Coordinates of C-alpha atoms and ligand atoms in Angstrom, one line a residue:
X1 CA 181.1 207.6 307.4
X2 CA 182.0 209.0 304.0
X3 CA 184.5 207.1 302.5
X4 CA 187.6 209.2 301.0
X5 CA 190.4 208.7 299.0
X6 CA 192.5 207.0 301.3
X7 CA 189.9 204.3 301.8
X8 CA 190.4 203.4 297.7
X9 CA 193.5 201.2 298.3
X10 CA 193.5 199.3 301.9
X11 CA 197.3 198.9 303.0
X12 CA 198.1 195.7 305.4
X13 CA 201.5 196.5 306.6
X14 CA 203.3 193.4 307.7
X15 CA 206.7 194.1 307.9
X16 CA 208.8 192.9 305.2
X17 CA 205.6 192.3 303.4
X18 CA 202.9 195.1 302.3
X19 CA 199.4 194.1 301.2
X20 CA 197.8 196.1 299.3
X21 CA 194.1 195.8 298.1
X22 CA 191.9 198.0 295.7
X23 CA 188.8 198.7 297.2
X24 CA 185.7 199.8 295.0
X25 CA 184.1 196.8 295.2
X26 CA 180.4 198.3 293.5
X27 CA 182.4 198.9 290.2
X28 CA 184.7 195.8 289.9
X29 CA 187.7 197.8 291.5
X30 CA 187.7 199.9 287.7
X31 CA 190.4 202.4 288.2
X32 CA 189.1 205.9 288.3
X33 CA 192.0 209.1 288.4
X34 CA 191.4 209.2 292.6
X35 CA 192.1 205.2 292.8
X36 CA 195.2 205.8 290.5
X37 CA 196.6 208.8 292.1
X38 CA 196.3 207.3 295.3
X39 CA 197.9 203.7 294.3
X40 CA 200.8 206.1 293.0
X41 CA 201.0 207.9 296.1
X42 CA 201.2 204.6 297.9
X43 CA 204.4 202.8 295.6
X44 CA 205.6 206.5 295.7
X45 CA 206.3 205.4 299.3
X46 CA 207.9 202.1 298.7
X47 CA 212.3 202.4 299.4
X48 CA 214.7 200.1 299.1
X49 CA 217.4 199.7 302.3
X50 CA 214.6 199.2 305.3
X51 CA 212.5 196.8 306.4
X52 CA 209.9 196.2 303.0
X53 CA 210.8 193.5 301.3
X54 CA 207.4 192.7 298.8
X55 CA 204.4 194.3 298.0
X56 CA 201.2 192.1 297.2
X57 CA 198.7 193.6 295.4
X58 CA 195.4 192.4 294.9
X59 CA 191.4 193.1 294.8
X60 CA 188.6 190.9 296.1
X61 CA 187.2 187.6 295.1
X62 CA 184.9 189.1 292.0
X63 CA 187.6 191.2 290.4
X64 CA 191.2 192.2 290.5
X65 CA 190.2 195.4 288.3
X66 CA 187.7 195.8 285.5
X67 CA 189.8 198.3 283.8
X68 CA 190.0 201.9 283.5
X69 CA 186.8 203.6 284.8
X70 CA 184.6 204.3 281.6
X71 CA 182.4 206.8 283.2
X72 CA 185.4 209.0 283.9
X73 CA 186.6 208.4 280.5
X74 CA 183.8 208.7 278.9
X75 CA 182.9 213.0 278.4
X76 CA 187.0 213.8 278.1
X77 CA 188.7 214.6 275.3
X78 CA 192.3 214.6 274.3
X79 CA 193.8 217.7 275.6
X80 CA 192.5 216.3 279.3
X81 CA 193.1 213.0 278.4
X82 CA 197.1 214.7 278.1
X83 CA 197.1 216.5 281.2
X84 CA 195.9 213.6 283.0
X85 CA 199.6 212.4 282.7
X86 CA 198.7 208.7 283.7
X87 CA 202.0 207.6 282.5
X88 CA 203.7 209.0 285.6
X89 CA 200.8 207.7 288.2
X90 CA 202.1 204.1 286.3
X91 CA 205.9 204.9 286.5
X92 CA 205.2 205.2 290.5
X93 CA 204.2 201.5 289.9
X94 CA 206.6 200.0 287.7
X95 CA 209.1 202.0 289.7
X96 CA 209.0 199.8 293.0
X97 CA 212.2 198.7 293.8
X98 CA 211.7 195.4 295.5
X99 CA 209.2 192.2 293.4
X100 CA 205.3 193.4 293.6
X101 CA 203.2 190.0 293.5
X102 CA 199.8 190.8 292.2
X103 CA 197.1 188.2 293.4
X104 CA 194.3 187.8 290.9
X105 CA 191.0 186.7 291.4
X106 CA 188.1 187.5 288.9
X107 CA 188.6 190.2 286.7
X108 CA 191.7 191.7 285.2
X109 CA 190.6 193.4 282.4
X110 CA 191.9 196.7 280.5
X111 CA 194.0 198.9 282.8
X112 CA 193.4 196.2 285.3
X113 CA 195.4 193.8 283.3
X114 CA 197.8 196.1 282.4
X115 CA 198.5 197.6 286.6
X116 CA 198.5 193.7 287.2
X117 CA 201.3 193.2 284.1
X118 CA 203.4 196.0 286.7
X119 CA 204.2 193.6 288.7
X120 CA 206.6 191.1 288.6
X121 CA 204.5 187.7 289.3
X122 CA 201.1 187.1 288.8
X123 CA 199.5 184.6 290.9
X124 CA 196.0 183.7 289.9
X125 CA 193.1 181.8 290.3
X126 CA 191.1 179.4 288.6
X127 CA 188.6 181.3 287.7
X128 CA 190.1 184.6 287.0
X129 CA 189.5 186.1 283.7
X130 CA 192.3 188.3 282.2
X131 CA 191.6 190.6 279.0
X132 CA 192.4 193.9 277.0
X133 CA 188.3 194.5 275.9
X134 CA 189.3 198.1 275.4
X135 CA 189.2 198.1 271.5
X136 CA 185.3 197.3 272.4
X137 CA 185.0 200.9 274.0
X138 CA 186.4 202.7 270.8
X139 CA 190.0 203.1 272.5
X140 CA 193.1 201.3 273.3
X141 CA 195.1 199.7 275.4
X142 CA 197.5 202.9 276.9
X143 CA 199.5 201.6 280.4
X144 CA 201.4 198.6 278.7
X145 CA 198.8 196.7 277.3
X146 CA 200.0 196.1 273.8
X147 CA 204.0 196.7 275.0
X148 CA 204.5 194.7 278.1
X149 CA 201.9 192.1 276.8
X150 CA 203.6 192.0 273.9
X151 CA 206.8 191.1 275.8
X152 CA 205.4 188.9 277.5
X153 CA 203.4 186.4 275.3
X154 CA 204.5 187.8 271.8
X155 CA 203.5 189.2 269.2
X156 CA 200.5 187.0 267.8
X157 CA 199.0 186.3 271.2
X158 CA 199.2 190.1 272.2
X159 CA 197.4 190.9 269.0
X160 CA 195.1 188.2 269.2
X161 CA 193.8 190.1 272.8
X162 CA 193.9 193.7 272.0
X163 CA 192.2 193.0 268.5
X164 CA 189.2 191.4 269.6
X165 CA 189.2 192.2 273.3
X166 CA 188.1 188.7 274.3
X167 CA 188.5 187.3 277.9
X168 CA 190.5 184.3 278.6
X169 CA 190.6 182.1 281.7
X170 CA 193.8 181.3 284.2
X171 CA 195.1 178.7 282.4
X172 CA 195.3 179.7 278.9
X173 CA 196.5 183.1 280.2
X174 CA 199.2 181.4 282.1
X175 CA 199.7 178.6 279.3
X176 CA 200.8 181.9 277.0
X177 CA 202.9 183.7 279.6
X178 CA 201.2 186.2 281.1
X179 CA 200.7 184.6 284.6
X180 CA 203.5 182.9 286.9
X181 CA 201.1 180.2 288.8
X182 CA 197.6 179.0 288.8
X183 CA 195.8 177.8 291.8
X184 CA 192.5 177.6 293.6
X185 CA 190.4 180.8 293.6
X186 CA 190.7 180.7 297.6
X187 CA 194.3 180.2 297.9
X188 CA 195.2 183.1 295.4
X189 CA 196.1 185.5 298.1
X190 CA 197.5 183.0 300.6
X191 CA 200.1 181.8 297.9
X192 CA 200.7 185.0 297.1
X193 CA 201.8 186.1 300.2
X194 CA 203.5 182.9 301.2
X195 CA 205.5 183.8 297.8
X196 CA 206.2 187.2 299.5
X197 CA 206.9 186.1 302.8
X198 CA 210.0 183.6 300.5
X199 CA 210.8 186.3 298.9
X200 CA 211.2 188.3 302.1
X201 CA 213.7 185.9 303.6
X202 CA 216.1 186.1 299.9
X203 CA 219.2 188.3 300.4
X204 CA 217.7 191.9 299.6
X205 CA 219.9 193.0 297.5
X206 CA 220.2 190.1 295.2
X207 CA 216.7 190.3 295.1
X208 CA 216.3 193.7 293.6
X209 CA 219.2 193.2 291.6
X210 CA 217.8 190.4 290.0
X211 CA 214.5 192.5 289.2
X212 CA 216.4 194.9 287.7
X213 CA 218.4 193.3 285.8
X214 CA 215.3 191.2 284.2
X215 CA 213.6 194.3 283.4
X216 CA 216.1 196.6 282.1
X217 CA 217.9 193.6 280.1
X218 CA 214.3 192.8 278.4
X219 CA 214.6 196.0 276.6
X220 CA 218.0 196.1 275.7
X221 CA 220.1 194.2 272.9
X222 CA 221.5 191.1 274.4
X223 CA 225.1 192.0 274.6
X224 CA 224.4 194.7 277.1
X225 CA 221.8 192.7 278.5
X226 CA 224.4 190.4 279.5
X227 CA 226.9 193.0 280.6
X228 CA 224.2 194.9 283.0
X229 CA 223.7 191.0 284.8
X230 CA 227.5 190.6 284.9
X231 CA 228.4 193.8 286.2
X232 CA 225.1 193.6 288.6
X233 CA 226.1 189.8 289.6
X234 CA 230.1 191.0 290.1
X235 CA 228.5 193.8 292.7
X236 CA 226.8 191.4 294.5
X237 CA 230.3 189.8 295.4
X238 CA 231.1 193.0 297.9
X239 CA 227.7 191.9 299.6
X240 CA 227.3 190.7 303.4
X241 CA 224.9 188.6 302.4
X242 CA 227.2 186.8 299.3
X243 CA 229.6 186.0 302.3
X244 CA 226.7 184.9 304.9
X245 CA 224.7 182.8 302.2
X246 CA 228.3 180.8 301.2
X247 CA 229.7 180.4 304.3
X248 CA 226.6 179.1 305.6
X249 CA 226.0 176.8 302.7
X250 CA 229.7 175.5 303.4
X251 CA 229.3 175.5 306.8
X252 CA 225.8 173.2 306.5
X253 CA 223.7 175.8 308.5
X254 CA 220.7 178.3 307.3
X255 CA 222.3 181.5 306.4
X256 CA 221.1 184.5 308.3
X257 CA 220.8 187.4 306.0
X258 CA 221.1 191.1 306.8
X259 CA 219.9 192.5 303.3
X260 CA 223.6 194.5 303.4
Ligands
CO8_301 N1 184.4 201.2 284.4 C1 183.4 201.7 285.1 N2 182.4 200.9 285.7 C2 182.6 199.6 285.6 C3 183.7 199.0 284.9 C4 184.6 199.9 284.3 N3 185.7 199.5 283.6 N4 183.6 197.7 284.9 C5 182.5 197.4 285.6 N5 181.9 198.5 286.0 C6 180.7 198.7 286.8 C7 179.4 198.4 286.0 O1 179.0 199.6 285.3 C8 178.4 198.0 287.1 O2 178.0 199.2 287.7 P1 176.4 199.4 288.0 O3 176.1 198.3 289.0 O4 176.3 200.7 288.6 O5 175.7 199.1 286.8 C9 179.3 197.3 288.1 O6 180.6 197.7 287.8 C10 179.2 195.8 287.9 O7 179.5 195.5 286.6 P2 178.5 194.6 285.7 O8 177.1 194.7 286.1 O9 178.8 194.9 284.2 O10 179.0 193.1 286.0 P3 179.0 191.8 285.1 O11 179.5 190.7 286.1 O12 177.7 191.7 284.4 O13 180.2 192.1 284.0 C11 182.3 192.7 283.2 C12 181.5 192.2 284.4 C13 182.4 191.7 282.1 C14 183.7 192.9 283.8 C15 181.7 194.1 282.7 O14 181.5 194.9 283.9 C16 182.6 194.8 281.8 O15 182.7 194.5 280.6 N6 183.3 195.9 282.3 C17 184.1 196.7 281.5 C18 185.4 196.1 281.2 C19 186.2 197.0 280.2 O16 185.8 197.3 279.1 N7 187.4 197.4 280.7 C20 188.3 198.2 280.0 C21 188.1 199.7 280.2 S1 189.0 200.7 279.2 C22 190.5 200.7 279.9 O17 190.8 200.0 280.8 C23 191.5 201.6 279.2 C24 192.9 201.5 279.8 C25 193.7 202.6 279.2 C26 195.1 202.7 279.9 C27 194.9 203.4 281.2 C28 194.9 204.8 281.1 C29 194.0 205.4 282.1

């Protein structure tokens, strides 16, 4: 059967937990314009207020994502390089309102390493090898690969990558910053979703709250940084789940949380 578009991005719904996994496995899951447009399509989807809770993102044991696709890069030029508006296919992902885990194995290079800085922990293993090689191919990094990398490992590290577009393993990459936990290459997406299925069982809305507030606030001067948490962390007091998780800690019992 002829695969289509839908078949680029595999979605495991599991309730409270979405699995998500890129599927070109003959070019190292590189992230052509259908691939893209379709991931959007997918977080597009993704609400607060019902049942989802995290998404888990990953590829398969070889590679996470090698990067943009270079042979659809490769014959355009600028003016279709602009109308392509990628920025908003990326917005769909950095958009999500509830914590996106991506699970890493293999590569994560280029736009792969910059849809897998998106989300909000990286989980990877052993083996995997995280880069921004793009420099190598006469461009750029374009989807957050010099900002949020900056952000997150500073400024000589992020240089360090983009200028020379060398690959470094798991635990250098998480030794700098730019991933939340290394384990065995076989247990990436099993920790990954055992971190989702925690997550899942948080009281919702401090959860997004919390996401928020650490994204917004990492942009903003510290002053109103500090008033977006205590305005978000005073709202959280009119919360079902504020009075559930107390009284149940007073009350010596697991809370029972409604995600109102
Ligand atoms: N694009 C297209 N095809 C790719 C890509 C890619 N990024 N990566 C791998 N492939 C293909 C190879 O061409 C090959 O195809 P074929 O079997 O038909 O020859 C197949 O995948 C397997 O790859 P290799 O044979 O090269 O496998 P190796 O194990 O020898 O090497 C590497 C693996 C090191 C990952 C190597 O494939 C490689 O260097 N790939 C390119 C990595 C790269 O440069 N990525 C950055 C791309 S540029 C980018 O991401 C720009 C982002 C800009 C922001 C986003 C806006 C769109």
């Amino acid at each position: 059967m002829e695969s289509t578009d839908k078949d680029l991005v595999t979605i495991e719904d599991q309730g409270a937990v979405v699995l998500l996994r890129l599927n070109r496995p003959e070019v190292l899951n590189a992230l052509n314009m259908p691939l893209r447009r379709r991931l959007a399509e997918i977080f597009e989807g993704f609400t607060d207020g019902g049942t989802l809770r995290a998404v888990v993102l990953t590829g398969d044991e070889k590679s996470f994502a090698a990067g943009a696709d270079i042979a659809d890069m490769a014959a355009i030029g600028t003016v279709d390089m602009y109308l392509r508006h990628n920025e908003r296919l990326w917005e769909a992902v950095a958009r999500c309102p509830v914590p996106v885990i991506a699970a890493v194995n293999g590569f994560a290079l280029g736009g792969g390493m910059e849809l897998a800085m998106h989300a909000d922990i990286i989980i990877a293993g052993k083996s995997a090898r995280f880069g921004q090689p793009e420099v190598k191919v006469g461009i750029m990094p374009g989807a957050g690969g010099t900002q949020r990398l900056l952000r997150a490992v500073g400024k000589f590290k992020a240089m360090r990558l983009c200028l020379t577009g060398e690959m470094i393993g798991a635990d250098e990459a998480c030794a700098m910053g730019l991933v939340s936990q290394v384990v065995e290459d076989d247990q990436v997406l099993a920790e990954a979703m055992a971190f989702a299925g925690r997550i899942s069982r948080m009281p919702a809305i401090a959860v997004n709250q919390i996401k928020e507030v650490i994204l917004h606030g990492q942009d903003a001067p510290l002053g109103a940084a500090m008033a977006l948490e205590r305005k978000a962390l005073q709202i959280l007091f009119s919360t079902e789940d504020k009075n559930e998780g107390m009284a149940a800690f007073l009350e010596k019992r697991r809370p029972d949380y409604t995600g109102r």
